[in-house]
Short mmCIF file of N, CA and C in Angstrom, two decimals:
data_model
loop_
_atom_site.label_atom_id
_atom_site.label_comp_id
_atom_site.label_asym_id
_atom_site.label_seq_id
_atom_site.Cartn_x
_atom_site.Cartn_y
_atom_site.Cartn_z
N UNK Q 1 0.56 -0.91 -0.21
CA UNK Q 1 -0.03 0.21 -0.06
C UNK Q 1 0.97 1.38 0.07
N UNK Q 2 2.04 1.42 0.00
CA UNK Q 2 2.89 2.19 0.32
C UNK Q 2 3.61 2.64 -0.84
N UNK Q 3 3.67 1.39 -1.97
CA UNK Q 3 4.20 2.21 -2.87
C UNK Q 3 3.56 3.24 -3.92
N UNK Q 4 4.27 4.55 -3.89
CA UNK Q 4 3.62 5.51 -4.83
C UNK Q 4 3.94 5.32 -6.33
N UNK Q 5 2.78 5.17 -7.29
CA UNK Q 5 2.83 5.63 -8.67
C UNK Q 5 3.35 4.46 -9.21
N UNK Q 6 4.50 4.79 -10.29
CA UNK Q 6 4.77 3.24 -10.85
C UNK Q 6 5.79 2.56 -9.97
N UNK Q 7 5.33 1.42 -9.86
CA UNK Q 7 6.27 0.27 -8.97
C UNK Q 7 5.63 -0.71 -9.04
N UNK Q 8 6.28 -2.06 -8.54
CA UNK Q 8 5.67 -2.94 -8.61
C UNK Q 8 5.79 -3.74 -6.87
N UNK Q 9 4.94 -4.89 -6.37
CA UNK Q 9 5.13 -5.22 -5.34
C UNK Q 9 4.98 -6.82 -5.52
N UNK Q 10 6.53 -7.35 -5.22
CA UNK Q 10 6.96 -8.70 -5.68
C UNK Q 10 7.12 -9.51 -4.09
N UNK Q 11 6.87 -10.77 -4.27
CA UNK Q 11 7.76 -11.59 -3.65
C UNK Q 11 8.70 -12.05 -4.40
N UNK Q 12 9.67 -12.11 -3.33
CA UNK Q 12 11.06 -12.65 -4.50
C UNK Q 12 11.81 -13.73 -3.38
N UNK Q 13 12.68 -14.07 -4.22
CA UNK Q 13 13.56 -15.06 -3.03
C UNK Q 13 15.41 -14.62 -3.73
N UNK Q 14 15.84 -14.57 -2.53
CA UNK Q 14 17.37 -13.97 -2.64
C UNK Q 14 17.98 -14.69 -1.17
N UNK Q 15 19.40 -15.28 -1.46
CA UNK Q 15 19.99 -15.56 -0.31
C UNK Q 15 19.24 -16.73 0.37
N UNK Q 16 18.56 -17.49 -0.09
CA UNK Q 16 17.54 -18.71 0.66
C UNK Q 16 16.51 -18.15 1.45
N UNK Q 17 15.91 -16.61 1.30
CA UNK Q 17 15.08 -16.21 2.20
C UNK Q 17 14.04 -15.74 0.88
N UNK Q 18 12.68 -16.24 1.58
CA UNK Q 18 11.74 -15.45 1.14
C UNK Q 18 11.44 -13.87 1.47
N UNK Q 19 11.37 -12.71 0.48
CA UNK Q 19 11.11 -11.83 0.83
C UNK Q 19 10.02 -10.58 0.19
N UNK Q 20 9.47 -9.87 0.67
CA UNK Q 20 8.46 -9.11 0.16
C UNK Q 20 9.12 -7.74 -0.27
N UNK Q 21 9.10 -7.54 -1.44
CA UNK Q 21 9.87 -6.32 -2.09
C UNK Q 21 9.11 -5.56 -2.97
N UNK Q 22 9.14 -3.95 -2.55
CA UNK Q 22 8.68 -3.04 -3.69
C UNK Q 22 9.85 -2.28 -4.21
N UNK Q 23 9.27 -2.15 -5.38
CA UNK Q 23 10.30 -1.38 -6.35
C UNK Q 23 9.96 -0.01 -7.07
N UNK Q 24 10.89 0.79 -6.87
CA UNK Q 24 9.92 1.95 -7.95
C UNK Q 24 10.78 1.87 -9.42
N UNK Q 25 9.55 2.62 -10.31
CA UNK Q 25 10.27 3.03 -11.38
C UNK Q 25 10.68 1.56 -12.39
N UNK Q 26 9.31 0.64 -12.23
CA UNK Q 26 9.87 -0.23 -12.82
C UNK Q 26 11.17 -1.44 -12.47
N UNK Q 27 11.64 -1.07 -11.12
CA UNK Q 27 13.38 -1.74 -11.32
C UNK Q 27 13.07 -3.24 -10.96
N UNK Q 28 14.00 -3.88 -11.29
CA UNK Q 28 13.96 -5.62 -11.31
C UNK Q 28 14.43 -5.97 -10.17
N UNK Q 29 14.13 -7.01 -9.46
CA UNK Q 29 14.85 -7.83 -8.52
C UNK Q 29 15.90 -8.30 -9.05
N UNK Q 30 15.95 -8.96 -10.17
CA UNK Q 30 17.02 -9.78 -10.83
C UNK Q 30 18.09 -8.77 -11.13
N UNK Q 31 18.02 -7.72 -11.19
CA UNK Q 31 19.40 -6.73 -11.30
C UNK Q 31 19.99 -6.43 -9.62
N UNK Q 32 19.17 -7.15 -8.67
CA UNK Q 32 19.76 -7.22 -7.30
C UNK Q 32 19.95 -8.53 -6.72
N UNK Q 33 20.57 -9.31 -8.11
CA UNK Q 33 20.60 -10.84 -7.45
C UNK Q 33 19.24 -11.58 -6.99
N UNK Q 34 18.31 -11.01 -6.85
CA UNK Q 34 17.06 -11.94 -6.42
C UNK Q 34 15.76 -12.40 -7.55
N UNK Q 35 15.12 -13.51 -7.37
CA UNK Q 35 14.64 -13.78 -8.24
C UNK Q 35 13.16 -13.41 -7.94
N UNK Q 36 12.18 -13.42 -9.15
CA UNK Q 36 11.31 -13.12 -8.88
C UNK Q 36 9.77 -13.94 -8.56
N UNK Q 37 9.48 -14.19 -7.92
CA UNK Q 37 8.14 -15.04 -7.80
C UNK Q 37 6.79 -14.74 -8.24
N UNK Q 38 6.60 -13.71 -7.71
CA UNK Q 38 5.26 -12.84 -8.03
C UNK Q 38 5.63 -11.49 -8.35
N UNK Q 39 4.68 -11.04 -9.34
CA UNK Q 39 4.68 -9.71 -9.38
C UNK Q 39 3.03 -9.18 -9.21
N UNK Q 40 3.27 -7.89 -8.51
CA UNK Q 40 1.67 -7.27 -8.49
C UNK Q 40 2.02 -5.52 -8.95
N UNK Q 41 1.58 -5.29 -10.56
CA UNK Q 41 1.69 -3.77 -10.40
C UNK Q 41 0.60 -3.19 -9.63
N UNK Q 42 0.95 -1.84 -9.24
CA UNK Q 42 0.38 -1.35 -8.11
C UNK Q 42 0.36 0.51 -8.61
N UNK Q 43 0.56 -0.06 -10.47
CA UNK Q 43 0.56 1.48 -10.56
C UNK Q 43 -1.09 1.83 -11.17
N UNK Q 44 -1.58 3.23 -10.81
CA UNK Q 44 -2.90 2.94 -10.90
C UNK Q 44 -3.47 2.60 -12.59
N UNK Q 45 -2.83 2.52 -13.26
CA UNK Q 45 -3.57 2.04 -14.64
C UNK Q 45 -3.79 0.59 -14.67
N UNK Q 46 -3.39 -0.22 -13.42
CA UNK Q 46 -3.45 -1.53 -13.53
C UNK Q 46 -4.60 -1.71 -12.68
N UNK Q 47 -5.47 -0.81 -11.91
CA UNK Q 47 -6.60 -1.03 -11.51
C UNK Q 47 -7.61 0.24 -11.42
N UNK Q 48 -7.44 1.35 -12.08
CA UNK Q 48 -8.26 2.14 -11.92
C UNK Q 48 -9.62 2.13 -12.77
N UNK Q 49 -9.85 1.17 -13.90
CA UNK Q 49 -10.98 1.52 -14.41
C UNK Q 49 -11.98 0.44 -13.30
N UNK Q 50 -11.19 -0.77 -12.99
CA UNK Q 50 -12.55 -1.58 -12.12
C UNK Q 50 -12.58 -1.11 -10.65
N UNK Q 51 -11.60 -0.61 -10.19
CA UNK Q 51 -11.52 -0.07 -8.81
C UNK Q 51 -11.38 1.29 -8.46
N UNK Q 52 -11.13 2.30 -9.50
CA UNK Q 52 -11.08 3.58 -8.80
C UNK Q 52 -9.82 3.92 -8.36
N UNK Q 53 -9.96 4.55 -6.90
CA UNK Q 53 -8.84 4.99 -6.37
C UNK Q 53 -8.96 3.67 -4.98
N UNK Q 54 -9.62 2.49 -5.04
CA UNK Q 54 -9.57 1.79 -4.07
C UNK Q 54 -8.53 0.63 -4.11
N UNK Q 55 -7.55 1.55 -4.03
CA UNK Q 55 -6.18 0.60 -4.00
C UNK Q 55 -6.29 -0.74 -3.13
N UNK Q 56 -6.28 -0.37 -2.18
CA UNK Q 56 -6.57 -1.50 -0.98
C UNK Q 56 -7.60 -2.84 -1.67
N UNK Q 57 -8.72 -2.65 -2.40
CA UNK Q 57 -9.74 -3.30 -2.47
C UNK Q 57 -8.97 -4.02 -3.66
N UNK Q 58 -8.52 -3.55 -4.71
CA UNK Q 58 -7.43 -4.08 -5.78
C UNK Q 58 -6.33 -5.29 -5.08
N UNK Q 59 -5.85 -4.88 -4.17
CA UNK Q 59 -4.68 -5.66 -3.65
C UNK Q 59 -5.50 -6.70 -2.97
N UNK Q 60 -6.36 -6.50 -2.48
CA UNK Q 60 -7.03 -7.78 -1.40
C UNK Q 60 -7.83 -8.89 -2.64
N UNK Q 61 -7.81 -8.20 -3.77
CA UNK Q 61 -8.81 -9.36 -4.92
C UNK Q 61 -7.73 -9.97 -5.00
N UNK Q 62 -6.57 -9.10 -5.73
CA UNK Q 62 -5.61 -9.66 -6.47
C UNK Q 62 -4.86 -11.02 -5.38
N UNK Q 63 -4.68 -10.80 -4.10
CA UNK Q 63 -4.15 -11.48 -3.28
C UNK Q 63 -4.81 -12.86 -2.64
N UNK Q 64 -6.28 -12.38 -2.86
CA UNK Q 64 -7.31 -13.41 -2.54
C UNK Q 64 -7.84 -14.50 -3.63
N UNK Q 65 -7.94 -13.88 -4.74
CA UNK Q 65 -8.64 -14.29 -6.17
C UNK Q 65 -7.45 -14.90 -7.41
N UNK Q 66 -6.45 -13.76 -7.43
CA UNK Q 66 -6.28 -13.74 -8.97
C UNK Q 66 -4.54 -14.68 -8.96
N UNK Q 67 -4.04 -14.74 -7.36
CA UNK Q 67 -2.65 -15.44 -7.46
C UNK Q 67 -2.79 -16.96 -7.78
N UNK Q 68 -1.70 -17.50 -8.82
CA UNK Q 68 -1.99 -18.92 -9.01
C UNK Q 68 -0.48 -19.38 -8.25
N UNK Q 69 -1.07 -20.04 -6.91
CA UNK Q 69 0.15 -19.97 -5.91
C UNK Q 69 0.62 -21.37 -6.13
N UNK Q 70 0.31 -22.29 -7.30
CA UNK Q 70 0.84 -23.32 -7.97
C UNK Q 70 2.32 -23.06 -8.62
N UNK Q 71 1.81 -21.77 -9.45
CA UNK Q 71 3.11 -21.54 -10.28
C UNK Q 71 4.27 -20.44 -8.95
N UNK Q 72 3.65 -19.89 -8.23
CA UNK Q 72 4.68 -19.24 -7.15
C UNK Q 72 5.56 -20.26 -6.46
N UNK Q 73 4.95 -21.56 -6.54
CA UNK Q 73 5.87 -22.49 -5.31
C UNK Q 73 6.84 -23.08 -6.42
N UNK Q 74 6.22 -23.14 -8.18
CA UNK Q 74 7.06 -23.69 -8.81
C UNK Q 74 8.69 -22.61 -8.90
N UNK Q 75 8.05 -21.21 -8.96
CA UNK Q 75 9.40 -20.77 -8.71
C UNK Q 75 10.18 -20.32 -7.80
N UNK Q 76 9.30 -20.70 -6.65
CA UNK Q 76 10.13 -20.41 -5.20
C UNK Q 76 11.16 -21.96 -5.57
N UNK Q 77 10.65 -23.23 -5.97
CA UNK Q 77 11.46 -24.44 -5.95
C UNK Q 77 12.83 -23.78 -6.65
N UNK Q 78 12.26 -23.55 -8.08
CA UNK Q 78 13.20 -23.12 -8.80
C UNK Q 78 14.40 -21.56 -8.58
N UNK Q 79 14.27 -20.79 -7.13
CA UNK Q 79 14.84 -20.14 -6.81
C UNK Q 79 16.34 -20.14 -6.22
N UNK Q 80 17.31 -19.26 -6.66
CA UNK Q 80 18.67 -19.81 -6.41
C UNK Q 80 18.73 -19.08 -4.69
#
């Protein structure tokens, strides 16, 4: 919820640990030696039509109904 404007909310792996990462200006965790497991676009274009300014509702819907956890688990298993 604290990422402003263009940015990504990510679950990543690096150094054998699971991390929640926020990146500004479309930065990538791979540039910092981490593996992206899941990406959520939190810039307004991602949710404005369906959610207007209700970013919290967009995040809730995304995390509760849209994430493919099997895909995330496969990414985690393959992370360095």
